[in-house]
Amino acid sequence: LPIVVKAFEMEIIPANRIVAQIGETLILTCNTTGCASPSFSWRTQMDNPLGGTVNNHRTYSTLTMNPVSIVNSHDYLCTVFCGEKEKKEKSIKVELYSFPSNPIIEIRPSLVAGEPVTVICKIPDVYPSDHLEVLIKKEGYILHEENFYEDDSTNTETKTVTYSFNPTPEDIGKEITCVAKLPIAYMDFEPKERVTSQKLNTNFGPKNTIITASPGNSLMEGDPLKLTCVTESNSPTQTVWRKHLADESIQHLIENNVLSIPHTRFTDTGLYICEVINLVTNKTEKATVDIVIQDGPKNTMISVIPATAVKEGETVMMKCTSSGNPAPVISWKKKTATGELEKMFKDATLPIQNVKSQDMGLYECEAYNQFGREEKAVKLLVQVPPQNITVLVYPSENVKEGENVTITCSTYSNPPSQMVLKKVHQEKEIILSSVNGTFILYNVTKNDAGRYLLDVFNEAGNNIKVIEISVVGRLEKTDQMIPLIIAFSCVTAIAVPVVAILIYVSRKAKINGSYSLVKALRLKV
């Protein structure tokens, strides 16, 4: 059989003309047959911009307008080349209109007997408006008719028709209707007529005002929050947002029916108030919502009254504060001698009355809720004055000339004690202080006899011990060198006293480190 070769042909779909609504999507297709590798080109007859996107395929090409706008009101020409010699082209006319929604009726003010009423009818985004006809009716009876035949708008516009009249009491409850028509005979589209109705009512609103919280009224810190105030009113309203602050004052926020907080913070917790005002009657209505921003404990702090260093016997008050939602639970722990933390109290305030040395140590406050925990610590120092002082005199308080005397002292105290030895003299008091923990007195004489006062002291207090030393006849061997040591120790450890050796030193020292208290005393007389 002979092979039938199809002739080169083309077509545009849709053909010749298309009526499209502004804002929608329009696709023009240029299709070919009888050509293996056609090439396509699109243009407007006036060489205006295409206002769309071209996509070429093997045997067809599309021109997509998304969305269709007023710039697409043209004759579009598709040209197809098959090889070098064959060429075909066809055109299509794109005609546009816009009639997307029903009229909007506003009646202001709402009906009050004896006062005029204005009916406002708005027709959104109309094109071409020079064909628009508007009727305002009451219960089917035409109150007002208006057209826009002389309008020369070149794009979509919202057209408004107003009409005022004096209603009668019988008009209450009757229906006001706005009819908008766009009768363009040469355009095939539907609908060409749109209708909206509203009843004449007495003033009402705002009423049934509520607040919606999205995603809810209990959020985690950082979440977004959107509060919307919804009300019913047949008159224009204004919405004002306020918030109750912690000090009972009111904070003005915004004038909008929607309040948005992109990233909530803990301080956004509180009572929010939406107030709606009827701009005609000034009637107001309020709605409230409690917003709770949840978070783990933070800003945990410890305060100590009167101070972190106190004297034994005083009263200490430790207070732990922490912010968080829900309110954190506060508990106290104390570090034991082994380094472990021992639970001791579950309250924000930890009182310690009649403080003792064993109360000294590290205290830890823990703030906890289901979203986390936070800890803070404080060290309590208890100052203990010198106490339980023990003084030992060796060999005794009664010695012979040439002998050595050793005095030892032990005590409990915190912080470490200092000591001063005072020799009570007839004319003046000779004071000797300890240096390097040791004092050596060689070969006492009768001049060393007398009353000595041992003053043991620290920041918390002092304690004085009296020592009477008697010196009698010399030893037979006067050249015998027996060391005489006066030693004092004051140990501050609370649990275990330690003996410290304190040296009483005057201003002049002998060679080889020895020192004579006798000569020191004589120099000061």
Coordinates of C-alpha atoms in Angstrom, one line a residue:
L1 CA 0.0 0.0 0.0
P2 CA 1.2 3.5 -0.7
I3 CA 2.4 5.5 2.3
V4 CA 0.1 8.5 3.1
V5 CA 2.0 11.6 4.0
K6 CA 0.0 14.1 6.1
A7 CA 0.1 17.7 5.1
F8 CA 1.7 20.2 7.4
E9 CA -1.1 21.8 9.5
M10 CA -1.4 23.8 12.8
E11 CA -4.1 25.0 15.2
I12 CA -4.4 27.1 18.3
I13 CA -6.4 25.8 21.2
P14 CA -8.8 27.4 22.1
A15 CA -9.5 28.7 18.6
N16 CA -9.9 32.4 17.5
R17 CA -10.9 34.0 20.9
I18 CA -10.9 33.2 24.6
V19 CA -12.7 35.0 27.5
A20 CA -10.7 34.7 30.7
Q21 CA -11.2 36.2 34.3
I22 CA -8.3 38.3 35.6
G23 CA -6.5 36.4 38.4
E24 CA -7.1 32.9 37.0
T25 CA -4.7 30.7 34.9
L26 CA -4.9 30.7 31.1
I27 CA -3.0 28.3 28.8
L28 CA -2.8 28.8 25.0
T29 CA -1.7 25.8 23.0
C30 CA -0.2 25.9 19.5
N31 CA -0.4 22.4 18.0
T32 CA 1.1 20.9 14.7
T33 CA 0.6 17.9 12.5
G34 CA 2.6 16.7 9.5
C35 CA 5.9 18.1 10.6
A36 CA 8.6 16.0 12.3
S37 CA 10.6 18.9 13.9
P38 CA 8.6 22.1 14.0
S39 CA 9.9 25.3 15.6
F40 CA 7.5 27.8 17.4
S41 CA 7.4 31.4 18.2
W42 CA 4.8 33.5 20.1
R43 CA 4.2 37.3 19.9
T44 CA 1.5 39.8 20.3
Q45 CA 0.3 41.6 17.2
M46 CA 1.4 44.9 18.7
D47 CA 4.7 43.4 19.8
N48 CA 3.9 44.0 23.5
P49 CA 5.5 41.7 26.2
L50 CA 3.9 38.3 26.2
G51 CA 3.1 38.4 29.9
G52 CA 3.4 34.6 30.1
T53 CA 5.8 31.6 30.0
V54 CA 6.5 29.6 26.8
N55 CA 7.2 25.9 26.9
N56 CA 8.1 24.1 23.6
H57 CA 7.5 20.4 23.1
R58 CA 8.1 18.1 20.1
T59 CA 4.9 18.9 18.2
Y60 CA 3.3 21.7 20.3
S61 CA 4.0 24.8 22.3
T62 CA 2.2 26.4 25.2
L63 CA 1.9 29.9 26.5
T64 CA 0.9 30.0 30.2
M65 CA -0.4 33.1 31.9
N66 CA -0.5 32.6 35.7
P67 CA -2.2 34.6 36.7
V68 CA -3.9 36.4 33.9
S69 CA -3.6 40.2 34.2
I70 CA -4.7 43.2 32.3
V71 CA -1.4 43.1 30.3
N72 CA -2.7 39.9 28.6
S73 CA -5.5 41.6 26.8
H74 CA -4.1 41.1 23.3
D75 CA -4.3 39.2 20.1
Y76 CA -1.6 36.5 20.3
L77 CA 0.1 35.1 17.2
C78 CA 1.7 31.7 17.0
T79 CA 4.1 31.1 14.1
V80 CA 5.3 27.6 13.2
F81 CA 8.2 26.8 10.8
C82 CA 8.6 23.3 9.3
G83 CA 12.0 23.1 7.6
E84 CA 13.2 26.2 5.9
K85 CA 10.3 26.8 3.5
E86 CA 7.1 25.9 5.2
K87 CA 5.6 28.4 7.6
K88 CA 2.1 28.7 9.1
E89 CA 0.7 31.1 11.8
K90 CA -2.6 31.7 13.5
S91 CA -3.9 34.2 16.1
I92 CA -6.2 34.1 19.1
K93 CA -7.8 37.1 20.9
V94 CA -7.6 37.1 24.7
E95 CA -10.5 39.1 26.2
L96 CA -10.5 39.7 29.9
Y97 CA -13.1 40.5 32.6
S98 CA -13.2 40.5 36.4
F99 CA -16.3 39.9 38.4
P100 CA -15.0 37.6 41.2
S101 CA -17.3 38.0 44.2
N102 CA -20.7 39.2 45.5
P103 CA -21.3 42.7 46.6
I104 CA -20.6 43.8 50.1
I105 CA -23.3 45.7 52.0
E106 CA -22.7 48.0 54.9
I107 CA -25.6 49.9 56.6
R108 CA -24.5 52.8 58.7
P109 CA -25.6 53.7 61.2
S110 CA -27.6 50.7 62.2
L111 CA -31.3 51.5 62.2
V112 CA -32.4 54.1 64.8
A113 CA -36.0 55.3 64.3
G114 CA -36.2 58.8 62.9
E115 CA -32.5 59.0 61.8
P116 CA -31.4 58.6 58.2
V117 CA -29.7 55.4 57.1
T118 CA -26.9 55.1 54.5
V119 CA -26.6 51.9 52.5
I120 CA -23.2 51.3 51.0
C121 CA -22.8 48.7 48.3
K122 CA -19.3 47.7 47.2
I123 CA -18.5 45.6 44.2
P124 CA -14.9 44.3 44.4
D125 CA -12.4 44.1 41.6
V126 CA -14.6 44.8 38.6
Y127 CA -13.4 45.0 35.0
P128 CA -14.5 46.4 32.5
S129 CA -16.4 48.7 34.8
D130 CA -18.0 50.6 32.0
H131 CA -20.6 47.8 31.7
L132 CA -21.4 47.7 35.5
E133 CA -25.0 48.3 36.6
V134 CA -26.0 48.4 40.3
L135 CA -29.4 48.3 41.9
I136 CA -30.3 48.9 45.6
K137 CA -33.6 47.3 46.6
K138 CA -35.8 47.1 49.7
E139 CA -38.0 44.0 49.8
G140 CA -37.8 43.8 46.0
Y141 CA -38.6 47.5 45.5
I142 CA -35.9 49.5 43.7
L143 CA -34.6 52.3 45.9
H144 CA -31.7 53.3 43.7
E145 CA -30.1 52.5 40.4
E146 CA -26.7 53.5 39.1
N147 CA -24.4 52.5 36.2
F148 CA -20.8 53.2 35.3
Y149 CA -21.1 53.5 31.5
E150 CA -18.9 56.6 31.4
D151 CA -16.2 54.9 33.5
D152 CA -12.8 54.7 31.8
S153 CA -10.9 52.5 34.3
T154 CA -8.2 50.4 32.6
N155 CA -7.8 47.8 35.4
T156 CA -9.8 46.1 38.1
E157 CA -11.3 48.5 40.6
T158 CA -13.8 48.2 43.5
K159 CA -16.8 50.3 42.8
T160 CA -19.0 51.8 45.5
V161 CA -22.7 52.9 45.3
T162 CA -24.3 54.7 48.3
Y163 CA -27.9 55.6 49.0
S164 CA -29.4 57.3 52.0
F165 CA -33.1 57.3 53.1
N166 CA -35.2 57.8 56.2
P167 CA -36.6 54.5 57.4
T168 CA -39.9 54.1 59.1
P169 CA -40.5 51.8 62.1
E170 CA -42.1 49.3 59.7
D171 CA -38.7 49.1 57.8
I172 CA -37.1 47.2 60.8
G173 CA -36.4 43.7 59.7
K174 CA -36.9 44.4 56.0
E175 CA -34.3 43.1 53.6
I176 CA -32.0 45.5 51.7
T177 CA -30.5 43.9 48.6
C178 CA -27.6 45.0 46.4
V179 CA -27.7 43.7 42.8
A180 CA -24.6 44.0 40.6
K181 CA -24.7 43.2 36.9
L182 CA -21.9 43.0 34.3
P183 CA -23.9 42.3 31.1
I184 CA -21.2 42.1 28.4
A185 CA -23.1 40.5 25.4
Y186 CA -20.0 39.6 23.4
M187 CA -18.3 37.8 26.3
D188 CA -19.4 34.3 27.3
F189 CA -19.0 34.0 31.1
E190 CA -21.0 33.3 34.2
P191 CA -22.4 34.7 36.4
K192 CA -23.1 38.1 35.0
E193 CA -25.2 39.0 38.0
R194 CA -24.3 38.9 41.7
V195 CA -26.6 39.6 44.7
T196 CA -26.1 40.3 48.4
S197 CA -28.8 41.0 51.0
Q198 CA -28.9 42.3 54.6
K199 CA -31.7 43.0 57.0
L200 CA -32.3 46.4 58.5
N201 CA -31.8 45.9 62.2
T202 CA -31.7 48.0 65.3
N203 CA -28.2 48.7 66.7
F204 CA -26.5 45.7 68.2
G205 CA -23.0 44.7 69.0
P206 CA -20.5 44.1 70.0
K207 CA -21.8 40.9 71.5
N208 CA -20.6 37.3 72.1
T209 CA -17.0 38.5 72.1
I210 CA -14.5 35.7 72.7
I211 CA -10.7 35.3 72.4
T212 CA -9.2 32.3 70.6
A213 CA -5.6 31.4 71.5
S214 CA -3.5 29.5 69.0
P215 CA -1.9 27.0 69.6
G216 CA -3.4 27.3 73.1
N217 CA -3.2 29.3 76.3
S218 CA -0.4 27.2 77.9
L219 CA 2.9 27.3 76.0
M220 CA 6.6 26.7 76.4
E221 CA 8.9 29.7 76.3
G222 CA 9.9 30.5 72.7
D223 CA 6.6 29.2 71.1
P224 CA 4.6 31.5 68.9
L225 CA 1.3 32.8 70.2
K226 CA -1.7 34.2 68.2
L227 CA -4.7 35.7 70.0
T228 CA -7.7 36.6 67.9
C229 CA -10.7 38.6 69.2
V230 CA -13.9 37.5 67.6
T231 CA -17.2 39.5 68.1
E232 CA -20.6 40.0 66.5
S233 CA -21.7 43.5 65.4
N234 CA -23.6 45.0 62.6
S235 CA -21.7 48.3 62.8
P236 CA -18.0 49.0 62.4
T237 CA -15.9 48.2 65.5
Q238 CA -12.5 48.9 66.9
T239 CA -10.5 46.3 68.9
V240 CA -8.0 47.3 71.6
W241 CA -5.7 44.8 73.4
R242 CA -4.4 45.3 76.9
K243 CA -2.6 43.2 79.5
H244 CA -2.7 43.1 83.3
L245 CA 0.8 43.6 84.7
A246 CA 2.1 42.1 88.0
D247 CA 1.8 45.5 89.7
E248 CA -2.0 45.6 88.8
S249 CA -1.4 48.3 86.1
I250 CA -2.8 47.9 82.6
Q251 CA -0.4 47.9 79.6
H252 CA -1.8 49.1 76.3
L253 CA -0.7 46.8 73.4
I254 CA -2.2 47.2 70.0
E255 CA -5.4 48.2 68.2
N256 CA -6.1 45.2 66.1
N257 CA -8.3 42.2 66.4
V258 CA -5.2 39.9 66.1
L259 CA -2.4 40.0 68.6
S260 CA 0.7 38.0 67.6
I261 CA 3.8 37.2 69.6
P262 CA 6.3 35.3 67.4
H263 CA 8.6 34.1 70.2
T264 CA 7.0 34.1 73.7
R265 CA 9.0 34.9 76.8
F266 CA 8.3 34.0 80.4
T267 CA 7.3 37.6 81.0
D268 CA 4.4 37.2 78.5
T269 CA 2.5 35.2 81.1
G270 CA -0.6 37.1 82.3
L271 CA -4.2 38.1 81.7
Y272 CA -4.9 39.6 78.3
I273 CA -8.0 41.8 77.6
C274 CA -9.7 42.3 74.3
E275 CA -12.0 45.3 74.2
V276 CA -14.3 45.8 71.3
I277 CA -15.9 49.3 70.7
N278 CA -18.9 49.9 68.5
L279 CA -17.8 53.1 66.6
V280 CA -21.5 54.1 66.0
T281 CA -23.0 53.6 69.5
N282 CA -19.7 53.6 71.5
K283 CA -20.9 50.4 73.2
T284 CA -18.0 48.2 74.4
E285 CA -17.6 44.6 75.4
K286 CA -14.6 42.8 76.8
A287 CA -13.2 39.3 76.8
T288 CA -10.2 38.0 78.7
V289 CA -7.8 35.0 78.4
D290 CA -5.1 33.8 80.8
I291 CA -1.8 33.0 79.0
V292 CA 0.7 30.8 80.8
I293 CA 4.3 30.6 79.5
Q294 CA 6.0 27.5 81.0
D295 CA 9.7 27.2 81.6
G296 CA 12.2 25.4 83.8
P297 CA 13.8 27.2 86.8
K298 CA 16.1 30.1 86.0
N299 CA 17.7 33.1 87.8
T300 CA 18.0 31.0 91.0
M301 CA 19.6 33.0 93.8
I302 CA 20.5 32.6 97.5
S303 CA 20.4 35.4 100.0
V304 CA 21.8 35.0 103.5
I305 CA 20.8 37.2 106.4
P306 CA 22.8 38.7 108.3
A307 CA 25.8 37.4 106.3
T308 CA 27.6 34.2 105.2
A309 CA 30.1 34.6 108.1
V310 CA 28.4 34.7 111.5
K311 CA 29.4 34.3 115.2
E312 CA 28.4 31.2 117.1
G313 CA 25.0 31.6 118.7
E314 CA 23.5 34.0 116.1
T315 CA 20.5 33.2 113.9
V316 CA 21.0 32.7 110.1
M317 CA 18.2 32.9 107.5
M318 CA 19.0 31.5 104.0
K319 CA 16.4 32.3 101.3
C320 CA 16.4 30.7 97.8
T321 CA 14.4 32.4 95.0
S322 CA 13.9 31.1 91.4
S323 CA 11.7 32.0 88.5
G324 CA 9.9 29.4 86.4
N325 CA 6.5 28.1 85.5
P326 CA 5.1 26.1 87.2
A327 CA 6.7 27.7 90.3
P328 CA 9.8 25.7 91.1
V329 CA 9.9 23.5 94.2
I330 CA 12.8 24.6 96.5
S331 CA 14.8 22.1 98.6
W332 CA 18.0 22.4 100.6
K333 CA 21.0 20.1 101.0
K334 CA 24.2 20.3 103.1
K335 CA 27.5 18.8 102.1
T336 CA 28.7 16.2 104.6
A337 CA 32.2 15.5 105.7
T338 CA 32.4 12.7 103.1
G339 CA 31.5 15.2 100.3
E340 CA 28.0 13.8 99.8
L341 CA 24.9 16.1 99.8
E342 CA 22.4 15.3 102.5
K343 CA 18.8 16.5 102.1
M344 CA 17.8 18.6 105.1
F345 CA 14.9 21.0 104.3
K346 CA 12.1 21.5 101.7
D347 CA 11.2 25.2 101.6
A348 CA 12.4 28.4 100.1
T349 CA 13.6 29.7 103.5
L350 CA 16.1 27.8 105.6
P351 CA 16.4 29.1 109.2
I352 CA 19.3 28.1 111.4
Q353 CA 18.9 29.3 115.0
N354 CA 21.6 29.4 117.6
V355 CA 24.3 28.6 115.0
K356 CA 27.0 26.1 116.1
S357 CA 30.3 25.2 114.7
Q358 CA 28.9 22.0 113.2
D359 CA 26.5 24.1 111.1
M360 CA 29.5 25.4 109.1
G361 CA 29.8 24.1 105.6
L362 CA 28.4 24.2 102.0
Y363 CA 24.6 24.6 101.5
E364 CA 23.0 23.9 98.2
C365 CA 19.6 25.1 97.0
E366 CA 17.9 23.1 94.3
A367 CA 14.9 24.6 92.3
Y368 CA 12.9 22.0 90.3
N369 CA 9.8 21.7 88.1
Q370 CA 8.9 19.2 85.4
F371 CA 10.8 21.3 82.8
G372 CA 14.2 21.3 84.5
R373 CA 16.2 22.1 87.6
E374 CA 18.8 24.6 88.6
E375 CA 21.2 24.6 91.6
K376 CA 23.0 27.3 93.6
A377 CA 25.4 26.9 96.6
V378 CA 26.6 29.1 99.4
K379 CA 29.3 28.5 102.1
L380 CA 28.4 29.3 105.7
L381 CA 31.3 30.2 108.0
V382 CA 30.7 30.1 111.8
Q383 CA 33.2 32.1 113.8
V384 CA 33.9 30.5 117.2
P385 CA 35.8 32.4 119.9
P386 CA 38.7 30.7 121.8
Q387 CA 37.2 28.2 124.2
N388 CA 38.1 25.1 126.2
I389 CA 41.6 26.6 126.7
T390 CA 44.1 24.3 128.4
V391 CA 47.3 25.7 129.8
L392 CA 50.2 23.4 131.0
V393 CA 53.3 24.7 132.8
Y394 CA 56.3 22.4 132.7
P395 CA 58.0 21.5 135.0
S396 CA 55.7 23.5 137.2
E397 CA 54.8 27.1 138.1
N398 CA 57.4 26.9 140.9
V399 CA 61.0 26.7 139.5
K400 CA 64.5 27.5 140.7
E401 CA 66.8 30.0 139.2
G402 CA 68.6 28.7 136.1
E403 CA 65.8 26.3 135.2
N404 CA 63.7 26.5 132.0
V405 CA 59.9 26.8 131.9
T406 CA 57.5 25.4 129.2
I407 CA 54.0 26.6 128.9
T408 CA 51.6 24.9 126.4
C409 CA 48.1 26.0 125.4
S410 CA 45.3 24.2 123.4
T411 CA 42.0 25.6 122.4
Y412 CA 39.0 25.4 120.0
S413 CA 38.4 28.5 117.8
N414 CA 37.6 29.6 114.3
P415 CA 39.2 31.5 112.6
P416 CA 42.7 30.6 114.0
S417 CA 43.5 32.4 117.3
Q418 CA 46.4 34.8 118.0
M419 CA 48.1 35.0 121.4
V420 CA 49.8 37.7 123.4
L421 CA 51.7 37.1 126.8
K422 CA 51.6 40.0 129.2
K423 CA 54.0 40.3 132.2
V424 CA 52.3 42.3 134.9
H425 CA 55.0 44.7 136.3
Q426 CA 54.7 47.3 139.0
E427 CA 55.5 50.3 136.8
K428 CA 54.2 49.1 133.4
E429 CA 52.9 46.1 131.5
I430 CA 55.4 44.3 129.3
I431 CA 53.7 42.7 126.3
L432 CA 55.3 39.9 124.3
S433 CA 53.7 38.5 121.2
S434 CA 54.3 35.2 119.5
V435 CA 56.4 34.8 116.4
N436 CA 57.0 31.6 114.4
G437 CA 55.0 29.6 117.0
T438 CA 57.9 29.1 119.6
F439 CA 59.4 31.1 122.5
I440 CA 62.5 30.0 124.3
L441 CA 63.5 31.4 127.7
Y442 CA 66.9 30.4 129.2
N443 CA 68.0 30.4 132.8
V444 CA 65.2 32.2 134.6
T445 CA 66.0 34.5 137.5
K446 CA 63.9 35.9 140.3
N447 CA 63.2 38.9 138.0
D448 CA 61.1 36.5 135.9
A449 CA 58.8 35.6 138.7
G450 CA 55.3 37.2 138.8
R451 CA 52.0 37.2 137.2
Y452 CA 51.6 36.5 133.4
L453 CA 48.4 37.0 131.5
L454 CA 47.9 34.8 128.4
D455 CA 45.4 36.6 126.0
V456 CA 44.0 34.2 123.3
F457 CA 41.8 36.0 120.7
N458 CA 40.2 36.0 117.2
E459 CA 37.5 38.0 115.4
A460 CA 34.8 36.2 117.4
G461 CA 36.2 37.0 120.9
N462 CA 39.0 36.4 123.4
N463 CA 39.9 34.5 126.6
I464 CA 42.5 35.3 129.2
K465 CA 44.3 32.9 131.4
V466 CA 46.4 33.9 134.5
I467 CA 49.8 32.1 135.2
E468 CA 51.7 32.7 138.5
I469 CA 55.4 31.8 138.2
S470 CA 57.6 31.6 141.3
V471 CA 61.4 31.5 141.1
V472 CA 63.5 30.4 144.2
G473 CA 67.3 29.7 144.9
R474 CA 69.7 28.8 142.2
L475 CA 70.6 25.3 141.0
E476 CA 74.0 23.9 142.1
K477 CA 75.3 23.7 138.5
T478 CA 74.5 27.2 137.1
D479 CA 76.3 26.5 133.8
Q480 CA 74.0 23.7 132.9
M481 CA 72.1 24.7 129.8
I482 CA 68.5 23.3 130.1
P483 CA 66.2 24.7 127.4
L484 CA 63.3 26.7 128.6
I485 CA 60.4 26.7 126.1
I486 CA 57.2 28.6 126.5
A487 CA 54.9 27.2 123.9
F488 CA 51.3 28.2 123.1
S489 CA 48.9 26.8 120.6
C490 CA 45.4 27.7 119.6
V491 CA 43.9 25.5 117.1
T492 CA 40.8 26.5 115.1
A493 CA 39.6 23.2 113.8
I494 CA 36.2 22.6 115.2
A495 CA 36.4 18.8 115.5
V496 CA 40.0 18.1 116.6
P497 CA 42.2 20.5 118.5
V498 CA 45.9 20.6 117.4
V499 CA 48.7 21.9 119.6
A500 CA 50.6 24.8 118.0
I501 CA 53.9 26.1 119.5
L502 CA 54.1 29.9 119.7
I503 CA 57.4 31.7 120.4
Y504 CA 57.5 34.8 122.5
V505 CA 60.1 37.1 121.0
S506 CA 61.3 40.6 122.0
R507 CA 63.1 43.0 119.8
K508 CA 66.7 41.8 120.2
A509 CA 68.0 38.3 119.5
K510 CA 71.1 36.5 120.7
I511 CA 73.6 34.8 118.4
N512 CA 72.8 31.1 117.6
G513 CA 69.0 31.8 118.0
S514 CA 68.8 31.9 121.8
Y515 CA 67.0 34.7 123.7
S516 CA 66.9 35.8 127.3
L517 CA 63.5 37.0 128.6
V518 CA 65.3 38.2 131.8
K519 CA 67.4 40.7 129.9
A520 CA 64.4 41.8 127.8
L521 CA 62.4 42.5 131.0
R522 CA 65.3 44.5 132.5
L523 CA 65.7 46.7 129.5
K524 CA 62.0 47.7 129.7
V525 CA 62.0 48.5 133.4

